[in-house]
PDB file of C-alpha atoms in Angstrom:
ATOM      1  CA  VAL A   1    -110.928 -31.867  -7.908  1.00 46.00           C
ATOM      2  CA  LYS A   2    -108.382 -30.447 -10.304  1.00 56.00           C
ATOM      3  CA  ARG A   3    -105.019 -32.199 -10.328  1.00 65.00           C
ATOM      4  CA  LEU A   4    -101.741 -30.354 -10.702  1.00 62.00           C
ATOM      5  CA  SER A   5     -99.601 -31.136 -13.689  1.00 71.00           C
ATOM      6  CA  ASN A   6     -96.521 -33.288 -13.188  1.00 71.00           C
ATOM      7  CA  ALA A   7     -94.251 -30.304 -13.895  1.00 74.00           C
ATOM      8  CA  VAL A   8     -95.953 -28.181 -11.199  1.00 70.00           C
ATOM      9  CA  ARG A   9     -95.881 -31.046  -8.701  1.00 68.00           C
ATOM     10  CA  LEU A  10     -92.179 -31.635  -9.438  1.00 73.00           C
ATOM     11  CA  ASN A  11     -91.422 -27.930  -8.855  1.00 74.00           C
ATOM     12  CA  LEU A  12     -93.356 -27.967  -5.562  1.00 72.00           C
ATOM     13  CA  LEU A  13     -91.425 -31.043  -4.431  1.00 73.00           C
ATOM     14  CA  LYS A  14     -88.113 -29.366  -5.294  1.00 73.00           C
ATOM     15  CA  GLU A  15     -89.096 -26.228  -3.360  1.00 72.00           C
ATOM     16  CA  CYS A  16     -90.175 -28.292  -0.334  1.00 66.00           C
ATOM     17  CA  GLU A  17     -86.910 -30.210  -0.480  1.00 65.00           C
ATOM     18  CA  ALA A  18     -84.879 -26.967  -0.665  1.00 61.00           C
ATOM     19  CA  ILE A  19     -86.755 -25.508   2.315  1.00 59.00           C
ATOM     20  CA  ALA A  20     -86.285 -28.714   4.339  1.00 56.00           C
ATOM     21  CA  ILE A  21     -82.550 -28.828   3.560  1.00 54.00           C
ATOM     22  CA  ALA A  22     -82.087 -25.131   4.394  1.00 50.00           C
ATOM     23  CA  PHE A  23     -83.974 -25.523   7.683  1.00 48.00           C
ATOM     24  CA  SER A  24     -82.123 -28.671   8.762  1.00 48.00           C
ATOM     25  CA  GLU A  25     -78.724 -27.188   7.853  1.00 49.00           C
ATOM     26  CA  ALA A  26     -79.428 -23.980   9.765  1.00 45.00           C
ATOM     27  CA  TYR A  27     -80.282 -25.851  12.962  1.00 47.00           C
ATOM     28  CA  LYS A  28     -78.159 -28.974  12.565  1.00 49.00           C
ATOM     29  CA  PRO A  29     -75.469 -29.458  15.224  1.00 53.00           C
ATOM     30  CA  LYS A  30     -72.103 -28.820  13.671  1.00 51.00           C
ATOM     31  CA  ASP A  31     -69.520 -31.530  13.286  1.00 59.00           C
ATOM     32  CA  ASP A  32     -68.629 -31.964  16.947  1.00 58.00           C
ATOM     33  CA  THR A  33     -65.244 -33.556  16.405  1.00 68.00           C
ATOM     34  CA  ASN A  34     -62.488 -31.781  18.365  1.00 74.00           C
ATOM     35  CA  ARG A  35     -64.526 -28.710  19.268  1.00 85.00           C
ATOM     36  CA  PHE A  36     -64.373 -26.608  22.437  1.00 93.00           C
ATOM     37  CA  GLY A  37     -67.281 -24.894  24.107  1.00 94.00           C
ATOM     38  CA  ILE A  38     -67.919 -22.751  27.140  1.00 97.00           C
ATOM     39  CA  GLY A  39     -71.093 -23.031  29.163  1.00 96.00           C
ATOM     40  CA  LEU A  40     -72.815 -20.902  31.735  1.00 95.00           C
ATOM     41  CA  GLY A  41     -75.478 -22.515  33.855  1.00 90.00           C
ATOM     42  CA  TYR A  42     -77.223 -22.302  37.152  1.00 80.00           C
ATOM     43  CA  PRO A  43     -74.979 -22.136  39.104  1.00 78.00           C
ATOM     44  CA  TYR A  44     -71.892 -23.314  37.211  1.00 90.00           C
ATOM     45  CA  LEU A  45     -69.246 -22.503  34.621  1.00 96.00           C
ATOM     46  CA  ALA A  46     -68.236 -25.276  32.212  1.00 97.00           C
ATOM     47  CA  PHE A  47     -65.637 -26.036  29.550  1.00 97.00           C
ATOM     48  CA  LYS A  48     -66.736 -28.753  27.130  1.00 95.00           C
ATOM     49  CA  TYR A  49     -64.586 -30.661  24.660  1.00 94.00           C
ATOM     50  CA  ARG A  50     -66.511 -32.585  22.013  1.00 90.00           C
ATOM     51  CA  LEU A  51     -64.429 -35.678  21.252  1.00 90.00           C
ATOM     52  CA  SER A  52     -66.816 -36.826  18.513  1.00 87.00           C
ATOM     53  CA  SER A  53     -70.463 -36.528  17.576  1.00 84.00           C
ATOM     54  CA  SER A  54     -71.156 -39.251  20.171  1.00 89.00           C
ATOM     55  CA  PHE A  55     -68.894 -38.360  23.130  1.00 92.00           C
ATOM     56  CA  SER A  56     -67.980 -35.206  25.050  1.00 94.00           C
ATOM     57  CA  ILE A  57     -66.105 -34.427  28.254  1.00 96.00           C
ATOM     58  CA  GLU A  58     -66.598 -31.375  30.413  1.00 97.00           C
ATOM     59  CA  ALA A  59     -64.892 -29.647  33.337  1.00 98.00           C
ATOM     60  CA  VAL A  60     -67.354 -27.856  35.632  1.00 96.00           C
ATOM     61  CA  GLY A  61     -66.981 -25.470  38.526  1.00 95.00           C
ATOM     62  CA  SER A  62     -69.472 -23.797  40.814  1.00 91.00           C
ATOM     63  CA  PHE A  63     -68.468 -20.964  43.070  1.00 88.00           C
ATOM     64  CA  LEU A  64     -70.885 -19.662  45.653  1.00 85.00           C
ATOM     65  CA  LYS A  65     -70.127 -17.672  48.777  1.00 86.00           C
ATOM     66  CA  GLY A  66     -68.087 -20.047  50.935  1.00 88.00           C
ATOM     67  CA  ILE A  67     -68.725 -23.086  48.714  1.00 90.00           C
ATOM     68  CA  GLN A  68     -66.665 -24.345  45.774  1.00 93.00           C
ATOM     69  CA  ILE A  69     -67.429 -27.379  43.625  1.00 93.00           C
ATOM     70  CA  TYR A  70     -65.034 -28.780  41.000  1.00 96.00           C
ATOM     71  CA  GLY A  71     -65.832 -31.717  38.797  1.00 96.00           C
ATOM     72  CA  GLY A  72     -66.096 -33.424  35.484  1.00 97.00           C
ATOM     73  CA  ARG A  73     -68.735 -34.898  33.219  1.00 97.00           C
ATOM     74  CA  VAL A  74     -68.743 -37.487  30.449  1.00 97.00           C
ATOM     75  CA  TYR A  75     -71.539 -37.340  27.833  1.00 97.00           C
ATOM     76  CA  TRP A  76     -72.830 -39.973  25.444  1.00 95.00           C
ATOM     77  CA  ASN A  77     -74.967 -38.399  22.698  1.00 93.00           C
ATOM     78  CA  PHE A  78     -77.162 -41.271  21.579  1.00 89.00           C
ATOM     79  CA  ILE A  79     -79.823 -39.483  19.489  1.00 89.00           C
ATOM     80  CA  GLN A  80     -79.195 -36.561  17.121  1.00 88.00           C
ATOM     81  CA  ILE A  81     -82.105 -35.210  15.111  1.00 87.00           C
ATOM     82  CA  ASP A  82     -81.706 -31.868  13.342  1.00 83.00           C
ATOM     83  CA  GLY A  83     -80.909 -29.361  16.097  1.00 86.00           C
ATOM     84  CA  VAL A  84     -81.603 -31.647  19.055  1.00 91.00           C
ATOM     85  CA  VAL A  85     -79.141 -33.952  20.814  1.00 93.00           C
ATOM     86  CA  ILE A  86     -80.400 -36.402  23.447  1.00 94.00           C
ATOM     87  CA  TYR A  87     -77.686 -37.566  25.836  1.00 97.00           C
ATOM     88  CA  THR A  88     -76.882 -39.410  29.026  1.00 97.00           C
ATOM     89  CA  GLY A  89     -73.760 -39.406  31.162  1.00 97.00           C
ATOM     90  CA  MET A  90     -71.970 -39.432  34.488  1.00 98.00           C
ATOM     91  CA  GLU A  91     -70.590 -36.686  36.710  1.00 97.00           C
ATOM     92  CA  GLY A  92     -68.135 -36.696  39.599  1.00 97.00           C
ATOM     93  CA  ASP A  93     -67.429 -33.654  41.800  1.00 96.00           C
ATOM     94  CA  TYR A  94     -65.332 -32.599  44.756  1.00 96.00           C
ATOM     95  CA  SER A  95     -66.726 -29.914  47.057  1.00 93.00           C
ATOM     96  CA  LYS A  96     -65.273 -27.794  49.792  1.00 93.00           C
ATOM     97  CA  PHE A  97     -66.958 -25.289  52.022  1.00 89.00           C
ATOM     98  CA  ASP A  98     -65.871 -22.680  54.505  1.00 89.00           C
ATOM     99  CA  LEU A  99     -68.880 -21.147  56.202  1.00 85.00           C
ATOM    100  CA  VAL A 100     -69.245 -19.234  59.443  1.00 82.00           C
ATOM    101  CA  ASP A 101     -69.787 -22.212  61.745  1.00 80.00           C
ATOM    102  CA  ILE A 102     -68.596 -25.140  59.690  1.00 80.00           C
ATOM    103  CA  ASN A 103     -65.966 -26.042  57.117  1.00 89.00           C
ATOM    104  CA  GLY A 104     -65.023 -29.215  55.309  1.00 91.00           C
ATOM    105  CA  GLY A 105     -65.516 -31.000  52.041  1.00 93.00           C
ATOM    106  CA  GLY A 106     -66.872 -33.989  50.258  1.00 93.00           C
ATOM    107  CA  TYR A 107     -67.764 -35.527  46.956  1.00 95.00           C
ATOM    108  CA  MET A 108     -70.750 -36.105  44.711  1.00 95.00           C
ATOM    109  CA  GLY A 109     -71.536 -38.614  41.978  1.00 96.00           C
ATOM    110  CA  SER A 110     -74.358 -38.505  39.483  1.00 96.00           C
ATOM    111  CA  ILE A 111     -75.859 -40.132  36.434  1.00 97.00           C
ATOM    112  CA  PHE A 112     -77.997 -37.914  34.228  1.00 97.00           C
ATOM    113  CA  ALA A 113     -80.048 -37.700  31.046  1.00 97.00           C
ATOM    114  CA  GLY A 114     -81.112 -34.690  29.054  1.00 97.00           C
ATOM    115  CA  GLY A 115     -81.021 -32.809  25.822  1.00 96.00           C
ATOM    116  CA  GLU A 116     -79.267 -29.989  24.033  1.00 95.00           C
ATOM    117  CA  TYR A 117     -81.039 -27.755  21.511  1.00 93.00           C
ATOM    118  CA  PHE A 118     -78.862 -25.898  19.019  1.00 91.00           C
ATOM    119  CA  LEU A 119     -80.210 -22.406  18.377  1.00 89.00           C
ATOM    120  CA  ASN A 120     -77.671 -21.994  15.568  1.00 87.00           C
ATOM    121  CA  ARG A 121     -74.248 -23.404  14.716  1.00 81.00           C
ATOM    122  CA  SER A 122     -72.554 -21.988  17.835  1.00 87.00           C
ATOM    123  CA  PHE A 123     -75.186 -21.464  20.542  1.00 92.00           C
ATOM    124  CA  SER A 124     -77.134 -24.168  22.343  1.00 93.00           C
ATOM    125  CA  VAL A 125     -79.331 -24.602  25.408  1.00 94.00           C
ATOM    126  CA  SER A 126     -78.956 -27.685  27.575  1.00 95.00           C
ATOM    127  CA  LEU A 127     -81.204 -29.268  30.212  1.00 96.00           C
ATOM    128  CA  ASP A 128     -80.561 -32.477  32.137  1.00 96.00           C
ATOM    129  CA  PHE A 129     -81.531 -34.172  35.376  1.00 96.00           C
ATOM    130  CA  GLY A 130     -80.613 -37.192  37.428  1.00 96.00           C
ATOM    131  CA  PRO A 131     -80.046 -38.627  40.889  1.00 96.00           C
ATOM    132  CA  VAL A 132     -77.023 -37.430  42.865  1.00 95.00           C
ATOM    133  CA  TYR A 133     -75.292 -39.096  45.780  1.00 96.00           C
ATOM    134  CA  SER A 134     -73.304 -36.730  47.992  1.00 93.00           C
ATOM    135  CA  LYS A 135     -71.161 -37.131  51.073  1.00 92.00           C
ATOM    136  CA  VAL A 136     -69.781 -34.160  53.012  1.00 90.00           C
ATOM    137  CA  GLN A 137     -67.794 -34.073  56.218  1.00 91.00           C
ATOM    138  CA  GLU A 138     -66.712 -31.436  58.728  1.00 88.00           C
ATOM    139  CA  ARG A 139     -62.955 -30.897  58.471  1.00 87.00           C
ATOM    140  CA  ASN A 140     -62.261 -30.743  62.230  1.00 82.00           C
ATOM    141  CA  ASP A 141     -64.753 -33.369  63.397  1.00 80.00           C
ATOM    142  CA  SER A 142     -64.964 -36.577  61.353  1.00 75.00           C
ATOM    143  CA  THR A 143     -68.100 -37.635  63.234  1.00 80.00           C
ATOM    144  CA  LEU A 144     -70.025 -34.811  61.539  1.00 83.00           C
ATOM    145  CA  GLU A 145     -70.841 -36.411  58.208  1.00 87.00           C
ATOM    146  CA  VAL A 146     -73.880 -36.203  55.925  1.00 87.00           C
ATOM    147  CA  ASN A 147     -74.755 -38.680  53.169  1.00 91.00           C
ATOM    148  CA  ASN A 148     -77.614 -37.675  50.921  1.00 92.00           C
ATOM    149  CA  THR A 149     -79.339 -38.604  47.668  1.00 94.00           C
ATOM    150  CA  TYR A 150     -81.371 -36.049  45.744  1.00 93.00           C
ATOM    151  CA  LEU A 151     -82.510 -35.074  42.260  1.00 95.00           C
ATOM    152  CA  MET A 152     -80.379 -32.498  40.423  1.00 93.00           C
ATOM    153  CA  ILE A 153     -81.597 -30.388  37.500  1.00 93.00           C
ATOM    154  CA  ASN A 154     -79.061 -28.494  35.359  1.00 93.00           C
ATOM    155  CA  ILE A 155     -79.815 -25.864  32.749  1.00 94.00           C
ATOM    156  CA  GLY A 156     -77.160 -24.040  30.764  1.00 95.00           C
ATOM    157  CA  VAL A 157     -76.296 -22.032  27.690  1.00 96.00           C
ATOM    158  CA  TYR A 158     -73.274 -23.037  25.598  1.00 95.00           C
ATOM    159  CA  TYR A 159     -71.124 -21.325  22.993  1.00 94.00           C
ATOM    160  CA  ASP A 160     -68.948 -23.515  20.757  1.00 91.00           C
ATOM    161  CA  PHE A 161     -65.761 -22.248  19.134  1.00 87.00           C
TER     162      PHE A 161
END
């Protein structure tokens, strides 16, 4: 087995280091301090404000035929490796509905965990899931009330300014 000279090995190490730095910089989440973003998901529109690299807040809205949901999220980004951010958080929402045979409103609360993958310095894809508790009630008949717990999955695309 022929060994490489120290000069050749040093050059190879420098090239590997340069490639690693270029790759990590290209896909590294930008400094998140005081940054705004807009997100489009299924089925929601979101405005995110990144308070720091660890915390973000977000206003969300979902508008379907006869159903509107308004809410907010708080994120804690606890792992950041290159272009991936792993987070957890809480969400609270108010809903109202006006359908053919029923109208009313309610609220939802959720805890969630997920991740965000930065495609480049401005675009990212996000996926999270968690249990949701919801309570909705008919506006004209308070005896018609539904309490439910279910699993929610969110996927979205974000653009940061």
